[in-house]
Amino acid sequence: MPTHVRAPARVPLTRERILTCALGLIDERGLDELTMRALGSELGVEAMSIYKHVPGKDGILDGVVELLLEELETTRSTATEWRAHLAEAARRLHALSQAHPNAFPLLRRRSVSAYVAGRSMAEQAMGRMVAGGFARGDAICAMRTVVRFVLGFALSAPAPGAPAGAPEVAGSDYPLVEALLETVADPACEDGLFEYGLDALIRGLRPGNTAAPPP
Amino acid sequence: MPTHVRAPARVPLTRERILTCALGLIDERGLDELTMRALGSELGVEAMSIYKHVPGKDGILDGVVELLLEELETTRSTATEWRAHLAEAARRLHALSQAHPNAFPLLRRRSVSAYVAGRSMAEQAMGRMVAGGFARGDAICAMRTVVRFVLGFALSAPAPGAPAGAPEVAGSDYPLVEALLETVADPACEDGLFEYGLDALIRGLRPGNTAAPPP
DNA sequence: ACCTGAACACCGTTCAAGT
DNA sequence: ACCTGAACACCGTTCAAGT
């Protein structure tokens, strides 16, 4: 039995440990700070060891997206009304974006994964719409619109470490724009704005407005 | 008069030439391909020369955003109805996102610039809303919501070079989700989806729904 | 005054070598 | 079998040196 102090019980490197660590690193330090070398040092290992368990950095990012989406609450909702259903699905996705603001942009070009992860929620919501008089293509458009709204709302959010001060708009010939810019600088307005937009969007949806298919 | 062939008339490097070239490079090859070295070779110059005219790569990206927003059509609209106004402003911004899909993501964390560039359009649209019965804070929320919708719609668009095939959703227990995924794979649906979402959103907006200020 | 060459501190990734 | 060290081809950027 050796007496020298060694790494206690040497936890083996696995895909899961790598992904969990990567998500944690992104959450705490930001996407740019996720570096093979930084990830390795966080795992107590040289960067090159990671490649034995994962196809490369892109593979890690894909895995992080999987991990993220596993957190999507997919509990069945009891609401039978399609608007309430849709709003609830939207709020769950939005909550995920708030829980992981640094990692959420990874969904930008992987939105298909979001539908797969939330398939039971999405299927149920569209089912309610169809029951509420929507044609199939109609319900699909409405669903996609809401999802894009939520994704886009998060992706177009002002930066966490953004310049806080509102810029002066020349001469104040634009009083409303000036007042608007002051609210933009205030991150506390975000949640209210999301609810405002979601309510408006859902209120505006209704059966019979299928987007025209391409010519 | 020297007889050897030389760079014809040696165009001097300027901030403007650099920015124009950078936007062109992004449009043609994508954001990732914008490299100081690639930009230099495009300009017929070593990468390091660029630093004499521009504060660095971030400065170039800021400049490209300026350039982009100069293309925003801000012609006065003749419509007096606030909904028509708002829709027109939204369509102009959307058109910009379609004209420069590779560069548009630069607006992600610079949305303030968009309001500054489109200030006359935004001021006019909010003015019409106030005339239509909106309170000031009300009109601001509505304006911000529409802008976020347009920005977000572009930012959450599927990748230009994305995997075209829709993934199989296990067992087809989710027929509506499956049908939805097929439309997601088709980029031709994008324009229709934008109009569908914009119409719904604007239809849902109305005076008297100010988002609650933070507690 | 404007441009260049060589260099620095970083990336992701490969590969032969260690244990 | 799993991890490491040194190396490669790239980044953005600095700075002394050329013209």
Short mmCIF file of C-alpha atoms (C1' of nucleotides) in Angstrom, two decimals:
data_model
loop_
_atom_site.label_atom_id
_atom_site.label_comp_id
_atom_site.label_asym_id
_atom_site.label_seq_id
_atom_site.Cartn_x
_atom_site.Cartn_y
_atom_site.Cartn_z
CA MET A 1 0.00 0.00 0.00
CA PRO A 2 1.77 3.17 -1.19
CA THR A 3 1.96 6.02 1.25
CA HIS A 4 2.43 8.87 -1.22
CA VAL A 5 -0.60 11.04 -1.94
CA ARG A 6 -2.17 10.21 -5.31
CA ALA A 7 -5.28 11.18 -7.26
CA PRO A 8 -7.95 9.62 -5.02
CA ALA A 9 -9.38 6.54 -6.72
CA ARG A 10 -8.67 8.04 -10.22
CA VAL A 11 -12.14 8.51 -11.73
CA PRO A 12 -12.06 7.13 -15.28
CA LEU A 13 -12.76 9.45 -18.17
CA THR A 14 -16.11 8.80 -19.85
CA ARG A 15 -18.21 10.53 -22.46
CA GLU A 16 -20.73 11.44 -19.79
CA ARG A 17 -18.17 12.99 -17.45
CA ILE A 18 -16.75 14.97 -20.34
CA LEU A 19 -20.13 16.34 -21.43
CA THR A 20 -21.28 17.22 -17.93
CA CYS A 21 -18.02 19.01 -17.30
CA ALA A 22 -18.27 20.85 -20.62
CA LEU A 23 -21.78 22.10 -19.87
CA GLY A 24 -20.69 23.22 -16.42
CA LEU A 25 -17.73 25.07 -17.88
CA ILE A 26 -19.94 26.82 -20.44
CA ASP A 27 -22.48 27.76 -17.78
CA GLU A 28 -19.86 29.25 -15.54
CA ARG A 29 -17.42 30.84 -17.95
CA GLY A 30 -19.11 31.13 -21.34
CA LEU A 31 -18.97 29.37 -24.69
CA ASP A 32 -15.68 30.93 -25.75
CA GLU A 33 -13.93 29.55 -22.70
CA LEU A 34 -14.74 25.97 -23.65
CA THR A 35 -11.37 24.87 -24.94
CA MET A 36 -10.05 21.38 -25.26
CA ARG A 37 -7.17 22.37 -23.02
CA ALA A 38 -9.37 24.09 -20.44
CA LEU A 39 -11.76 21.15 -20.44
CA GLY A 40 -8.88 18.76 -19.96
CA SER A 41 -7.48 20.67 -17.03
CA GLU A 42 -10.95 20.81 -15.47
CA LEU A 43 -11.11 17.03 -15.82
CA GLY A 44 -7.60 16.60 -14.43
CA VAL A 45 -6.28 15.22 -17.69
CA GLU A 46 -4.34 16.32 -20.75
CA ALA A 47 -6.48 17.72 -23.57
CA MET A 48 -5.48 14.94 -25.93
CA SER A 49 -6.97 12.23 -23.74
CA ILE A 50 -10.44 13.54 -24.48
CA TYR A 51 -10.24 12.45 -28.10
CA LYS A 52 -10.31 8.80 -27.07
CA HIS A 53 -13.88 9.20 -25.80
CA VAL A 54 -15.41 11.78 -28.08
CA PRO A 55 -15.06 12.47 -31.83
CA GLY A 56 -13.76 16.03 -31.34
CA LYS A 57 -14.97 19.43 -30.24
CA ASP A 58 -18.04 19.42 -32.51
CA GLY A 59 -18.98 16.08 -31.01
CA ILE A 60 -18.75 17.62 -27.57
CA LEU A 61 -21.03 20.48 -28.59
CA ASP A 62 -23.58 18.02 -29.98
CA GLY A 63 -23.43 16.13 -26.72
CA VAL A 64 -23.92 19.27 -24.69
CA VAL A 65 -27.06 20.03 -26.70
CA GLU A 66 -28.37 16.54 -25.88
CA LEU A 67 -27.64 17.16 -22.21
CA LEU A 68 -29.39 20.52 -22.30
CA LEU A 69 -32.50 19.13 -23.89
CA GLU A 70 -32.73 16.32 -21.36
CA GLU A 71 -33.62 19.04 -18.89
CA LEU A 72 -36.69 20.03 -20.90
CA GLU A 73 -39.64 19.41 -18.64
CA THR A 74 -42.01 17.22 -20.57
CA THR A 75 -44.58 16.45 -17.93
CA ARG A 76 -48.00 16.10 -19.42
CA SER A 77 -50.12 19.16 -19.04
CA THR A 78 -53.70 18.92 -17.89
CA ALA A 79 -54.91 21.92 -19.85
CA THR A 80 -57.26 20.92 -22.65
CA GLU A 81 -57.38 24.30 -24.34
CA TRP A 82 -54.85 24.61 -27.15
CA ARG A 83 -53.73 28.14 -26.29
CA ALA A 84 -52.91 27.20 -22.70
CA HIS A 85 -51.04 24.16 -23.96
CA LEU A 86 -48.97 26.09 -26.45
CA ALA A 87 -48.12 28.76 -23.90
CA GLU A 88 -46.98 26.15 -21.43
CA ALA A 89 -44.70 24.45 -23.95
CA ALA A 90 -43.24 27.83 -24.86
CA ARG A 91 -42.61 28.71 -21.23
CA ARG A 92 -40.78 25.44 -20.61
CA LEU A 93 -38.44 26.04 -23.52
CA HIS A 94 -37.97 29.63 -22.41
CA ALA A 95 -37.15 28.47 -18.88
CA LEU A 96 -34.42 26.28 -20.32
CA SER A 97 -32.94 29.26 -22.13
CA GLN A 98 -32.89 31.17 -18.86
CA ALA A 99 -31.29 28.30 -16.96
CA HIS A 100 -28.44 28.00 -19.48
CA PRO A 101 -28.05 31.35 -21.23
CA ASN A 102 -24.48 30.63 -22.27
CA ALA A 103 -25.14 27.19 -23.71
CA PHE A 104 -28.51 27.90 -25.31
CA PRO A 105 -27.05 29.48 -28.47
CA LEU A 106 -25.81 26.00 -29.36
CA LEU A 107 -29.40 25.28 -30.35
CA ARG A 108 -29.12 27.87 -33.11
CA ARG A 109 -28.43 25.42 -35.86
CA ARG A 110 -29.74 22.35 -34.13
CA SER A 111 -33.42 23.22 -33.66
CA VAL A 112 -34.45 19.85 -35.04
CA SER A 113 -33.05 18.30 -31.86
CA ALA A 114 -35.37 20.49 -29.83
CA TYR A 115 -38.42 19.05 -31.57
CA VAL A 116 -37.14 15.53 -31.04
CA ALA A 117 -36.47 16.11 -27.35
CA GLY A 118 -39.83 17.80 -26.82
CA ARG A 119 -41.75 15.54 -29.17
CA SER A 120 -44.36 14.41 -26.67
CA MET A 121 -45.07 17.97 -25.62
CA ALA A 122 -45.17 19.17 -29.24
CA GLU A 123 -47.36 16.30 -30.39
CA GLN A 124 -49.83 16.95 -27.62
CA ALA A 125 -49.94 20.68 -28.29
CA MET A 126 -50.56 20.19 -32.01
CA GLY A 127 -53.15 17.55 -31.21
CA ARG A 128 -55.06 20.10 -29.16
CA MET A 129 -54.86 22.56 -32.01
CA VAL A 130 -56.27 20.06 -34.46
CA ALA A 131 -59.05 19.34 -31.98
CA GLY A 132 -59.59 23.10 -31.83
CA GLY A 133 -60.23 23.35 -35.57
CA PHE A 134 -56.74 23.70 -37.03
CA ALA A 135 -55.87 21.83 -40.21
CA ARG A 136 -52.72 19.74 -39.88
CA GLY A 137 -50.50 22.09 -41.89
CA ASP A 138 -52.01 24.91 -39.93
CA ALA A 139 -51.12 23.44 -36.57
CA ILE A 140 -47.60 22.75 -37.80
CA CYS A 141 -47.09 26.37 -38.84
CA ALA A 142 -48.40 27.61 -35.53
CA MET A 143 -46.17 25.25 -33.58
CA ARG A 144 -43.09 26.17 -35.58
CA THR A 145 -43.85 29.85 -35.20
CA VAL A 146 -44.04 29.61 -31.43
CA VAL A 147 -40.84 27.58 -31.19
CA ARG A 148 -38.99 30.01 -33.43
CA PHE A 149 -40.29 32.85 -31.32
CA VAL A 150 -38.89 31.32 -28.14
CA LEU A 151 -35.56 30.31 -29.67
CA GLY A 152 -35.21 33.65 -31.37
CA PHE A 153 -36.14 35.59 -28.29
CA ALA A 154 -33.29 33.96 -26.40
CA LEU A 155 -30.81 34.25 -29.27
CA SER A 156 -31.51 37.94 -29.80
CA ALA A 157 -31.23 38.76 -26.10
CA PRO A 158 -28.75 41.48 -25.19
CA ALA A 159 -25.38 40.14 -24.03
CA PRO A 160 -24.94 39.23 -20.36
CA GLY A 161 -21.87 41.45 -20.15
CA ALA A 162 -23.13 44.06 -22.60
CA PRO A 163 -22.54 47.81 -22.51
CA ALA A 164 -25.18 48.91 -20.03
CA GLY A 165 -25.54 52.55 -20.99
CA ALA A 166 -28.00 53.53 -23.69
CA PRO A 167 -26.40 55.53 -26.48
CA GLU A 168 -27.61 59.05 -27.07
CA VAL A 169 -29.67 59.35 -30.20
CA ALA A 170 -28.72 62.58 -31.89
CA GLY A 171 -30.69 65.66 -30.93
CA SER A 172 -33.54 63.79 -29.35
CA ASP A 173 -35.58 64.20 -32.50
CA TYR A 174 -36.63 60.68 -31.70
CA PRO A 175 -38.13 60.74 -28.21
CA LEU A 176 -39.85 57.37 -28.45
CA VAL A 177 -36.74 55.64 -29.75
CA GLU A 178 -34.76 57.26 -26.95
CA ALA A 179 -37.20 55.96 -24.34
CA LEU A 180 -37.07 52.56 -25.99
CA LEU A 181 -33.28 52.41 -25.81
CA GLU A 182 -33.41 53.00 -22.08
CA THR A 183 -35.59 49.93 -21.59
CA VAL A 184 -33.32 47.87 -23.83
CA ALA A 185 -30.42 48.56 -21.49
CA ASP A 186 -32.39 47.19 -18.54
CA PRO A 187 -32.18 43.38 -18.35
CA ALA A 188 -35.04 43.33 -15.83
CA CYS A 189 -37.44 44.06 -18.71
CA GLU A 190 -36.63 40.74 -20.40
CA ASP A 191 -39.12 38.50 -18.65
CA GLY A 192 -41.95 40.96 -19.02
CA LEU A 193 -41.16 41.35 -22.68
CA PHE A 194 -41.23 37.61 -23.24
CA GLU A 195 -44.66 37.25 -21.68
CA TYR A 196 -45.91 40.27 -23.59
CA GLY A 197 -44.74 38.86 -26.90
CA LEU A 198 -45.89 35.33 -26.21
CA ASP A 199 -49.38 36.49 -25.26
CA ALA A 200 -49.65 38.63 -28.37
CA LEU A 201 -48.40 35.86 -30.64
CA ILE A 202 -50.75 33.22 -29.27
CA ARG A 203 -53.67 35.60 -29.24
CA GLY A 204 -53.04 36.21 -32.93
CA LEU A 205 -52.94 32.54 -33.90
CA ARG A 206 -56.13 30.92 -35.10
CA PRO A 207 -57.39 28.16 -37.39
CA GLY A 208 -57.58 28.81 -41.10
CA ASN A 209 -54.43 30.82 -41.70
CA THR A 210 -52.15 28.24 -43.24
CA ALA A 211 -49.06 29.80 -44.74
CA ALA A 212 -49.17 29.40 -48.49
CA PRO A 213 -46.97 26.54 -49.70
CA PRO A 214 -44.14 27.60 -52.03
CA PRO A 215 -45.18 27.93 -55.70
CA MET B 1 8.74 55.93 -66.22
CA PRO B 2 9.39 52.35 -65.06
CA THR B 3 8.59 49.57 -67.47
CA HIS B 4 8.17 46.72 -64.97
CA VAL B 5 4.59 45.62 -64.26
CA ARG B 6 3.43 46.85 -60.85
CA ALA B 7 0.20 46.92 -58.87
CA PRO B 8 -1.86 49.23 -61.09
CA ALA B 9 -2.14 52.62 -59.36
CA ARG B 10 -1.82 50.96 -55.91
CA VAL B 11 -5.17 51.65 -54.25
CA PRO B 12 -4.49 52.90 -50.73
CA LEU B 13 -5.86 50.93 -47.80
CA THR B 14 -8.69 52.69 -46.01
CA ARG B 15 -11.18 51.79 -43.32
CA GLU B 16 -13.94 51.82 -45.89
CA ARG B 17 -12.16 49.50 -48.32
CA ILE B 18 -11.43 47.13 -45.46
CA LEU B 19 -15.03 47.01 -44.25
CA THR B 20 -16.53 46.61 -47.70
CA CYS B 21 -14.12 43.80 -48.44
CA ALA B 22 -14.87 42.14 -45.09
CA LEU B 23 -18.63 42.19 -45.71
CA GLY B 24 -18.13 40.77 -49.18
CA LEU B 25 -15.95 38.00 -47.82
CA ILE B 26 -18.53 37.12 -45.16
CA ASP B 27 -21.35 37.15 -47.72
CA GLU B 28 -19.48 34.84 -50.06
CA ARG B 29 -17.67 32.49 -47.73
CA GLY B 30 -19.23 32.80 -44.28
CA LEU B 31 -18.36 34.37 -40.95
CA ASP B 32 -15.79 31.77 -39.98
CA GLU B 33 -13.79 32.46 -43.11
CA LEU B 34 -13.26 36.08 -42.16
CA THR B 35 -9.69 35.96 -41.00
CA MET B 36 -7.21 38.77 -40.74
CA ARG B 37 -4.93 36.85 -43.06
CA ALA B 38 -7.68 36.01 -45.56
CA LEU B 39 -8.89 39.60 -45.50
CA GLY B 40 -5.38 40.85 -46.10
CA SER B 41 -4.84 38.58 -49.07
CA GLU B 42 -8.18 39.68 -50.50
CA LEU B 43 -7.01 43.27 -50.18
CA GLY B 44 -3.62 42.48 -51.69
CA VAL B 45 -1.80 43.30 -48.49
CA GLU B 46 -0.27 41.57 -45.48
CA ALA B 47 -2.65 40.97 -42.57
CA MET B 48 -0.67 43.21 -40.28
CA SER B 49 -1.19 46.30 -42.41
CA ILE B 50 -4.86 46.25 -41.54
CA TYR B 51 -4.17 47.19 -37.94
CA LYS B 52 -3.02 50.64 -39.00
CA HIS B 53 -6.55 51.52 -40.13
CA VAL B 54 -8.80 49.61 -37.80
CA PRO B 55 -8.56 48.82 -34.06
CA GLY B 56 -8.61 45.03 -34.56
CA LYS B 57 -10.94 42.26 -35.59
CA ASP B 58 -13.73 43.32 -33.23
CA GLY B 59 -13.52 46.77 -34.70
CA ILE B 60 -13.96 45.29 -38.15
CA LEU B 61 -17.04 43.38 -37.03
CA ASP B 62 -18.53 46.56 -35.56
CA GLY B 63 -17.85 48.32 -38.83
CA VAL B 64 -19.47 45.55 -40.84
CA VAL B 65 -22.60 45.93 -38.71
CA GLU B 66 -22.64 49.66 -39.51
CA LEU B 67 -22.30 48.86 -43.19
CA LEU B 68 -25.11 46.32 -43.02
CA LEU B 69 -27.48 48.71 -41.33
CA GLU B 70 -26.80 51.42 -43.87
CA GLU B 71 -28.68 49.20 -46.28
CA LEU B 72 -31.82 49.37 -44.14
CA GLU B 73 -34.46 50.99 -46.29
CA THR B 74 -35.82 53.85 -44.27
CA THR B 75 -38.04 55.52 -46.82
CA ARG B 76 -41.07 57.03 -45.22
CA SER B 77 -44.12 54.92 -45.51
CA THR B 78 -47.44 56.41 -46.53
CA ALA B 79 -49.55 54.00 -44.52
CA THR B 80 -51.29 55.72 -41.64
CA GLU B 81 -52.52 52.62 -39.91
CA TRP B 82 -50.13 51.40 -37.20
CA ARG B 83 -50.37 47.73 -38.08
CA ALA B 84 -49.41 48.33 -41.69
CA HIS B 85 -46.55 50.52 -40.54
CA LEU B 86 -45.21 47.98 -38.11
CA ALA B 87 -45.46 45.20 -40.67
CA GLU B 88 -43.55 47.24 -43.19
CA ALA B 89 -40.73 48.01 -40.78
CA ALA B 90 -40.52 44.33 -39.89
CA ARG B 91 -40.37 43.31 -43.54
CA ARG B 92 -37.53 45.72 -44.25
CA LEU B 93 -35.45 44.31 -41.43
CA HIS B 94 -36.31 40.79 -42.53
CA ALA B 95 -35.28 41.60 -46.09
CA LEU B 96 -31.89 42.70 -44.77
CA SER B 97 -31.50 39.37 -42.99
CA GLN B 98 -32.23 37.58 -46.25
CA ALA B 99 -29.80 39.72 -48.22
CA HIS B 100 -26.94 39.00 -45.81
CA PRO B 101 -27.69 35.71 -44.06
CA ASN B 102 -24.05 35.12 -43.16
CA ALA B 103 -23.42 38.57 -41.71
CA PHE B 104 -26.76 39.07 -39.98
CA PRO B 105 -25.82 37.05 -36.87
CA LEU B 106 -23.41 39.88 -36.05
CA LEU B 107 -26.49 41.80 -34.92
CA ARG B 108 -27.03 39.26 -32.16
CA ARG B 109 -25.41 41.29 -29.45
CA ARG B 110 -25.63 44.65 -31.15
CA SER B 111 -29.40 45.12 -31.48
CA VAL B 112 -29.12 48.63 -30.10
CA SER B 113 -27.40 49.59 -33.35
CA ALA B 114 -30.41 48.38 -35.26
CA TYR B 115 -32.67 50.80 -33.43
CA VAL B 116 -30.26 53.65 -34.04
CA ALA B 117 -29.98 52.89 -37.75
CA GLY B 118 -33.73 52.50 -38.14
CA ARG B 119 -34.63 55.27 -35.73
CA SER B 120 -36.76 57.26 -38.15
CA MET B 121 -38.73 54.18 -39.14
CA ALA B 122 -39.11 53.09 -35.52
CA GLU B 123 -40.10 56.54 -34.30
CA GLN B 124 -42.74 56.82 -36.99
CA ALA B 125 -44.15 53.37 -36.28
CA MET B 126 -44.40 54.00 -32.55
CA GLY B 127 -45.92 57.40 -33.26
CA ARG B 128 -48.69 55.71 -35.23
CA MET B 129 -49.27 53.31 -32.36
CA VAL B 130 -49.62 56.12 -29.87
CA ALA B 131 -52.04 57.78 -32.26
CA GLY B 132 -53.89 54.47 -32.36
CA GLY B 133 -54.43 54.42 -28.60
CA PHE B 134 -51.23 52.86 -27.25
CA ALA B 135 -49.64 54.28 -24.12
CA ARG B 136 -45.97 55.16 -24.59
CA GLY B 137 -44.64 52.15 -22.65
CA ASP B 138 -47.12 50.06 -24.52
CA ALA B 139 -45.90 51.13 -27.94
CA ILE B 140 -42.32 50.54 -26.84
CA CYS B 141 -43.09 46.96 -25.79
CA ALA B 142 -44.86 46.28 -29.05
CA MET B 143 -42.02 47.72 -31.10
CA ARG B 144 -39.39 45.76 -29.20
CA THR B 145 -41.42 42.59 -29.53
CA VAL B 146 -41.65 42.90 -33.29
CA VAL B 147 -37.94 43.67 -33.67
CA ARG B 148 -37.01 40.73 -31.46
CA PHE B 149 -39.29 38.54 -33.52
CA VAL B 150 -37.56 39.50 -36.75
CA LEU B 151 -34.04 39.26 -35.35
CA GLY B 152 -34.82 36.00 -33.63
CA PHE B 153 -36.50 34.53 -36.68
CA ALA B 154 -33.33 35.07 -38.67
CA LEU B 155 -31.00 33.92 -35.90
CA SER B 156 -32.92 30.70 -35.32
CA ALA B 157 -33.09 29.85 -39.02
CA PRO B 158 -31.75 26.43 -40.00
CA ALA B 159 -28.17 26.52 -41.27
CA PRO B 160 -27.58 27.24 -44.98
CA GLY B 161 -25.48 24.09 -45.26
CA ALA B 162 -27.53 22.09 -42.77
CA PRO B 163 -28.30 18.37 -42.88
CA ALA B 164 -31.27 18.30 -45.24
CA GLY B 165 -32.82 14.99 -44.24
CA ALA B 166 -35.39 14.91 -41.47
CA PRO B 167 -34.47 12.45 -38.73
CA GLU B 168 -36.82 9.58 -38.06
CA VAL B 169 -38.74 10.01 -34.86
CA ALA B 170 -38.92 6.64 -33.18
CA GLY B 171 -41.90 4.47 -34.03
CA SER B 172 -43.96 7.26 -35.53
CA ASP B 173 -45.90 7.55 -32.32
CA TYR B 174 -45.65 11.23 -33.09
CA PRO B 175 -47.24 11.72 -36.53
CA LEU B 176 -47.65 15.49 -36.25
CA VAL B 177 -44.07 15.98 -35.07
CA GLU B 178 -42.91 13.80 -37.94
CA ALA B 179 -44.81 15.89 -40.46
CA LEU B 180 -43.45 19.02 -38.83
CA LEU B 181 -39.85 17.81 -39.16
CA GLU B 182 -40.32 17.33 -42.87
CA THR B 183 -41.29 20.96 -43.31
CA VAL B 184 -38.34 22.08 -41.15
CA ALA B 185 -35.99 20.41 -43.61
CA ASP B 186 -37.44 22.42 -46.48
CA PRO B 187 -35.91 25.91 -46.69
CA ALA B 188 -38.66 26.99 -49.10
CA CYS B 189 -41.05 27.13 -46.13
CA GLU B 190 -39.06 29.92 -44.49
CA ASP B 191 -40.65 32.92 -46.18
CA GLY B 192 -44.16 31.62 -45.69
CA LEU B 193 -43.42 30.95 -42.05
CA PHE B 194 -42.15 34.48 -41.52
CA GLU B 195 -45.29 36.03 -42.95
CA TYR B 196 -47.45 33.63 -40.98
CA GLY B 197 -45.72 34.52 -37.72
CA LEU B 198 -45.60 38.24 -38.39
CA ASP B 199 -49.30 38.38 -39.21
CA ALA B 200 -50.19 36.46 -36.08
CA LEU B 201 -47.98 38.60 -33.88
CA ILE B 202 -49.28 41.90 -35.18
CA ARG B 203 -52.85 40.71 -35.07
CA GLY B 204 -52.33 39.87 -31.42
CA LEU B 205 -50.91 43.28 -30.49
CA ARG B 206 -53.27 45.92 -29.17
CA PRO B 207 -53.39 48.91 -26.86
CA GLY B 208 -53.67 48.36 -23.14
CA ASN B 209 -51.41 45.36 -22.65
CA THR B 210 -48.31 46.97 -21.19
CA ALA B 211 -45.93 44.41 -19.80
CA ALA B 212 -45.74 44.78 -16.05
CA PRO B 213 -42.62 46.67 -14.94
CA PRO B 214 -40.25 44.66 -12.75
CA PRO B 215 -41.16 44.69 -9.00
"C1'" DA C 1 3.69 57.43 -43.37
"C1'" DC C 2 2.66 53.17 -44.56
"C1'" DC C 3 3.66 48.38 -45.06
"C1'" DT C 4 6.28 43.94 -43.82
"C1'" DG C 5 8.68 39.74 -41.37
"C1'" DA C 6 9.41 37.43 -37.63
"C1'" DA C 7 7.66 36.31 -33.40
"C1'" DC C 8 4.28 35.32 -29.38
"C1'" DA C 9 0.53 33.16 -27.16
"C1'" DC C 10 -3.11 30.87 -28.22
"C1'" DC C 11 -6.43 27.35 -30.92
"C1'" DG C 12 -8.03 22.12 -32.59
"C1'" DT C 13 -6.03 18.02 -33.83
"C1'" DT C 14 -2.60 14.02 -35.04
"C1'" DC C 15 0.50 10.57 -33.85
"C1'" DA C 16 4.23 8.05 -32.06
"C1'" DA C 17 5.58 7.00 -27.60
"C1'" DG C 18 5.03 5.88 -22.84
"C1'" DT C 19 2.77 3.10 -18.75
"C1'" DA D 1 -6.24 0.10 -22.81
"C1'" DC D 2 -5.67 4.46 -21.65
"C1'" DC D 3 -3.06 8.59 -21.22
"C1'" DT D 4 0.91 11.83 -22.58
"C1'" DG D 5 4.52 14.97 -25.12
"C1'" DA D 6 5.89 16.92 -28.90
"C1'" DA D 7 4.47 18.58 -33.08
"C1'" DC D 8 1.51 20.71 -36.99
"C1'" DA D 9 -1.33 24.05 -39.12
"C1'" DC D 10 -3.92 27.43 -37.98
"C1'" DC D 11 -5.69 31.86 -35.18
"C1'" DG D 12 -5.33 37.34 -33.47
"C1'" DT D 13 -1.98 40.51 -32.31
"C1'" DT D 14 2.65 43.07 -31.22
"C1'" DC D 15 6.72 45.22 -32.53
"C1'" DA D 16 11.02 46.29 -34.45
"C1'" DA D 17 12.52 46.82 -38.98
"C1'" DG D 18 12.24 48.11 -43.74
"C1'" DT D 19 10.90 51.52 -47.72
#
